[in-house]
Short mmCIF file of C-alpha atoms in Angstrom, two decimals:
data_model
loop_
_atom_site.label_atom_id
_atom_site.label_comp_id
_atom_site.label_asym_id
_atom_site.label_seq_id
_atom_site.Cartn_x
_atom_site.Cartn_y
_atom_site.Cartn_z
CA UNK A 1 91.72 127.98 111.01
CA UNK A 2 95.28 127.43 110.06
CA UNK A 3 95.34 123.91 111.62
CA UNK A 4 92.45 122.58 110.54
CA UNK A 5 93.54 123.76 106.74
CA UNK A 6 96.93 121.79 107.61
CA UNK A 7 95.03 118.61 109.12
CA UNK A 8 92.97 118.84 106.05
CA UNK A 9 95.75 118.51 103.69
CA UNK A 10 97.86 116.15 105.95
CA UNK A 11 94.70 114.08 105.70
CA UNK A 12 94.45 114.32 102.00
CA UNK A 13 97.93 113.64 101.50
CA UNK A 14 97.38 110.21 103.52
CA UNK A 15 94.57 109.38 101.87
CA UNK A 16 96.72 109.63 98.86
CA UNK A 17 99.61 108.08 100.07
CA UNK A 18 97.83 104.98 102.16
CA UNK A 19 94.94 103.29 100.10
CA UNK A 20 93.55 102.36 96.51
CA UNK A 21 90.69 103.91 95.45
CA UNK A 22 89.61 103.79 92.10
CA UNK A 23 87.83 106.69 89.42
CA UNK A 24 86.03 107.80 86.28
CA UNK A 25 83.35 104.77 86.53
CA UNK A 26 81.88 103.29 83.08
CA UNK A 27 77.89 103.43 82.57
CA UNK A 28 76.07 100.45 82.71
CA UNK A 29 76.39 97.10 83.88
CA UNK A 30 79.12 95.05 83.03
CA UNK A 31 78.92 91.21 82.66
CA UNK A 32 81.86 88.81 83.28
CA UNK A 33 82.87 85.87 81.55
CA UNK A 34 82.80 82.57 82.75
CA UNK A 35 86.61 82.59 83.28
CA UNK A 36 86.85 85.91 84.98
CA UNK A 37 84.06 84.64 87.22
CA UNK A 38 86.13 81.76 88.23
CA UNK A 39 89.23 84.12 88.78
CA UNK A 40 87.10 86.30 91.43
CA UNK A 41 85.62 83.25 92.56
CA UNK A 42 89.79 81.69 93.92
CA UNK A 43 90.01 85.31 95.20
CA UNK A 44 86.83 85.37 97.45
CA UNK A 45 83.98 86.47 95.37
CA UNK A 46 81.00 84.92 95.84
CA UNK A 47 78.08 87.24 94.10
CA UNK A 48 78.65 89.01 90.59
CA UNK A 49 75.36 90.62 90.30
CA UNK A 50 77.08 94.03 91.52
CA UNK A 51 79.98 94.58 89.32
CA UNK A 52 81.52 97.97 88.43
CA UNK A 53 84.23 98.65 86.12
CA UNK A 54 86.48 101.93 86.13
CA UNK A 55 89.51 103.39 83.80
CA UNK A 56 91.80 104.61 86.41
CA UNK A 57 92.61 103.86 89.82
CA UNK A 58 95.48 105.40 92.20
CA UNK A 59 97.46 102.89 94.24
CA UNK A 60 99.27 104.42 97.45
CA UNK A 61 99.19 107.92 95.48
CA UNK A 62 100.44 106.82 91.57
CA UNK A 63 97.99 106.95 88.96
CA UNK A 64 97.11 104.16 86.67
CA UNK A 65 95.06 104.06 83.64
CA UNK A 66 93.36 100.91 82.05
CA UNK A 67 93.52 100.09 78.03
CA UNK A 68 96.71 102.21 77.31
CA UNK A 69 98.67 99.31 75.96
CA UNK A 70 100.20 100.08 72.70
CA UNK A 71 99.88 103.94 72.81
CA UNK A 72 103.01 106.57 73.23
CA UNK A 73 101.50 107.22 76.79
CA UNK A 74 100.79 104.09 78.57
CA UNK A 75 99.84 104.55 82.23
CA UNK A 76 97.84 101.11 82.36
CA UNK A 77 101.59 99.10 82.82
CA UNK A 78 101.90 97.91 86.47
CA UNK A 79 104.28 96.03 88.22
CA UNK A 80 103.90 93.03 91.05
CA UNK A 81 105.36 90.01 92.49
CA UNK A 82 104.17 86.47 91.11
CA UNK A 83 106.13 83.62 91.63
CA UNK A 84 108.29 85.41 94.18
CA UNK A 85 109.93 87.48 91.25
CA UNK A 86 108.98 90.57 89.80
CA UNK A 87 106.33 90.64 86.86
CA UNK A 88 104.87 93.08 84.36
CA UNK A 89 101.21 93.18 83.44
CA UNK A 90 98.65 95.78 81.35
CA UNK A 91 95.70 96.53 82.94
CA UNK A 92 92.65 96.30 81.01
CA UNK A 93 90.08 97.50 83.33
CA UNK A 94 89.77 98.10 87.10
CA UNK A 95 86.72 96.57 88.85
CA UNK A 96 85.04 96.74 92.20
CA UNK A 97 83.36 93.73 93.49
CA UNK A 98 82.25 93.28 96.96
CA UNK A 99 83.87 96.05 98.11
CA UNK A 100 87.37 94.44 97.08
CA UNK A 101 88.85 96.40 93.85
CA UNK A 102 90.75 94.22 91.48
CA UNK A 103 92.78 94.99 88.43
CA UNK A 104 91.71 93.17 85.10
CA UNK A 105 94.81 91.80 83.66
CA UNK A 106 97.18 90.85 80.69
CA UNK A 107 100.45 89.23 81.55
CA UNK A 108 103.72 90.01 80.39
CA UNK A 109 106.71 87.59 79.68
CA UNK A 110 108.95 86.58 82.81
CA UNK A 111 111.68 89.63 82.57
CA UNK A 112 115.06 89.06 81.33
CA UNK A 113 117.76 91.03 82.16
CA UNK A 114 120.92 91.59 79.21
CA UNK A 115 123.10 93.60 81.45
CA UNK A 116 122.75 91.01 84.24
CA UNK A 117 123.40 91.29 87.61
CA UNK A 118 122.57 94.79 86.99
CA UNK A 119 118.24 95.18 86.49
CA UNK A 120 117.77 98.50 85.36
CA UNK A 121 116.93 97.12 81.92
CA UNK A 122 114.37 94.72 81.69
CA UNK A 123 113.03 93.11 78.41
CA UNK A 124 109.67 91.72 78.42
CA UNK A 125 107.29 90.26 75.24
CA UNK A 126 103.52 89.76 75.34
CA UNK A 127 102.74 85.83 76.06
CA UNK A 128 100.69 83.48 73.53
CA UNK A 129 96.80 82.74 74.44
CA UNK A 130 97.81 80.03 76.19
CA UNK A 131 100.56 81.20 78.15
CA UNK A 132 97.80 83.75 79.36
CA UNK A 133 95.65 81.05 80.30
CA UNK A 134 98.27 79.97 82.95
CA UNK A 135 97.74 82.99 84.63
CA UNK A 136 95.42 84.73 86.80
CA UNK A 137 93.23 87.53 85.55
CA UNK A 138 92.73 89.78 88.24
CA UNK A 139 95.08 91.04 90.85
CA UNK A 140 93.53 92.74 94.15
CA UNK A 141 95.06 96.14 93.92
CA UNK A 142 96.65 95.67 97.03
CA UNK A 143 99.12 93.39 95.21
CA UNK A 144 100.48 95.94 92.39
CA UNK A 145 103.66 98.27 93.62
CA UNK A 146 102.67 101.56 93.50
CA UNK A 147 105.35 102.65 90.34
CA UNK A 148 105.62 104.14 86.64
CA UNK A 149 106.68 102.36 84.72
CA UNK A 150 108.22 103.47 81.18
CA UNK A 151 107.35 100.88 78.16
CA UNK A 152 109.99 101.60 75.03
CA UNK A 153 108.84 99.04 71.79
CA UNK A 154 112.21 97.46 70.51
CA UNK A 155 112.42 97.43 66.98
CA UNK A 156 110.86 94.22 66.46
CA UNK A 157 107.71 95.12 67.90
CA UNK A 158 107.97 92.11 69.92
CA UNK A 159 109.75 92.66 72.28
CA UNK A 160 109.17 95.57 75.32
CA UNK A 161 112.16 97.37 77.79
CA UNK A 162 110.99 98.16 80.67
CA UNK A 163 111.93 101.31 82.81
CA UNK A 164 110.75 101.62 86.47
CA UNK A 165 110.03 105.15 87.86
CA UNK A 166 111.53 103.95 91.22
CA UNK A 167 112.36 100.77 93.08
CA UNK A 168 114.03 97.48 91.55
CA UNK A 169 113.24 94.32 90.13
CA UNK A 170 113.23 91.21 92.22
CA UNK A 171 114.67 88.18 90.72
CA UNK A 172 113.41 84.66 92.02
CA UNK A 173 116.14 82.09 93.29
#
């Protein structure tokens, strides 16, 4: 009895630690636009008749929460690599399509770095409508490093620093 309550939480823990899975699914169908449709479509989607949406998904055991952007707490901040550098995108919603889960996102600006080479503080802004536009919606979850990130307003509220839980930013050459 002792080993199977060990193998049960060994395989919990893995479970945790090796997938994506995502949680707390919103009623009701949801309909895409014609330019998230198109976004899918470059990633491998083919039918959109089956489309759920979800607030929170945990990637390789970290939490993330969609549509916290702008509030003290924001878990819905996620990191990835675009470009070959690291980026900084909000997640709006989390989706499952196909089987294949995808994060709904908005991008950030390409980080800066004022204490350069050192890239512990990172300064990001939110880009234009058009900047956006240049930019893919969805990410497969797959593609986002499992890590916290901390998101401090500077005082001109345009402006974001940027505080990883753990890891480092890579810089493009």
């Amino acid at each position: 009895r002792v080993i199977s309550i060990a193998n049960m939480d060994m395989s919990h823990a893995r479970r945790l630690k090796c997938s994506c899975y995502l949680s707390l699914p919103r009623a009701g169908k949801v309909r895409l636009s014609r330019r998230e449709q198109i976004d899918l479509a470059i990633l491998g989607i083919t039918d959109f008749e089956d489309v759920r949406a979800f607030e929170i998904a945990y990637i390789l055991g970290e939490h993330f929460r969609a549509g916290e952007w702008g509030r003290v707490r924001c878990g819905s901040v996620i990191t990835t690599i675009f470009d070959g550098r690291s980026r900084y995108c909000y997640v709006k919603k989390f989706f499952k399509v196909q089987r294949k889960r995808f994060a709904r996102v908005e991008w950030l600006s390409v980080p800066t770095y004022p204490h350069a080479p050192n890239r512990l503080k990172v300064i990001v802004s939110r880009l234009t409508d058009e900047e956006q536009n240049l930019h893919p919606q969805f990410l497969p979850l797959e593609k986002i490093e499992p890590c916290k990130v901390a998101v401090i307003p500077n005082r001109d509220r345009v402006h974001f620093s940027m505080l990883r839980g753990k890891g480092y930013d890579r810089v493009g050459i």
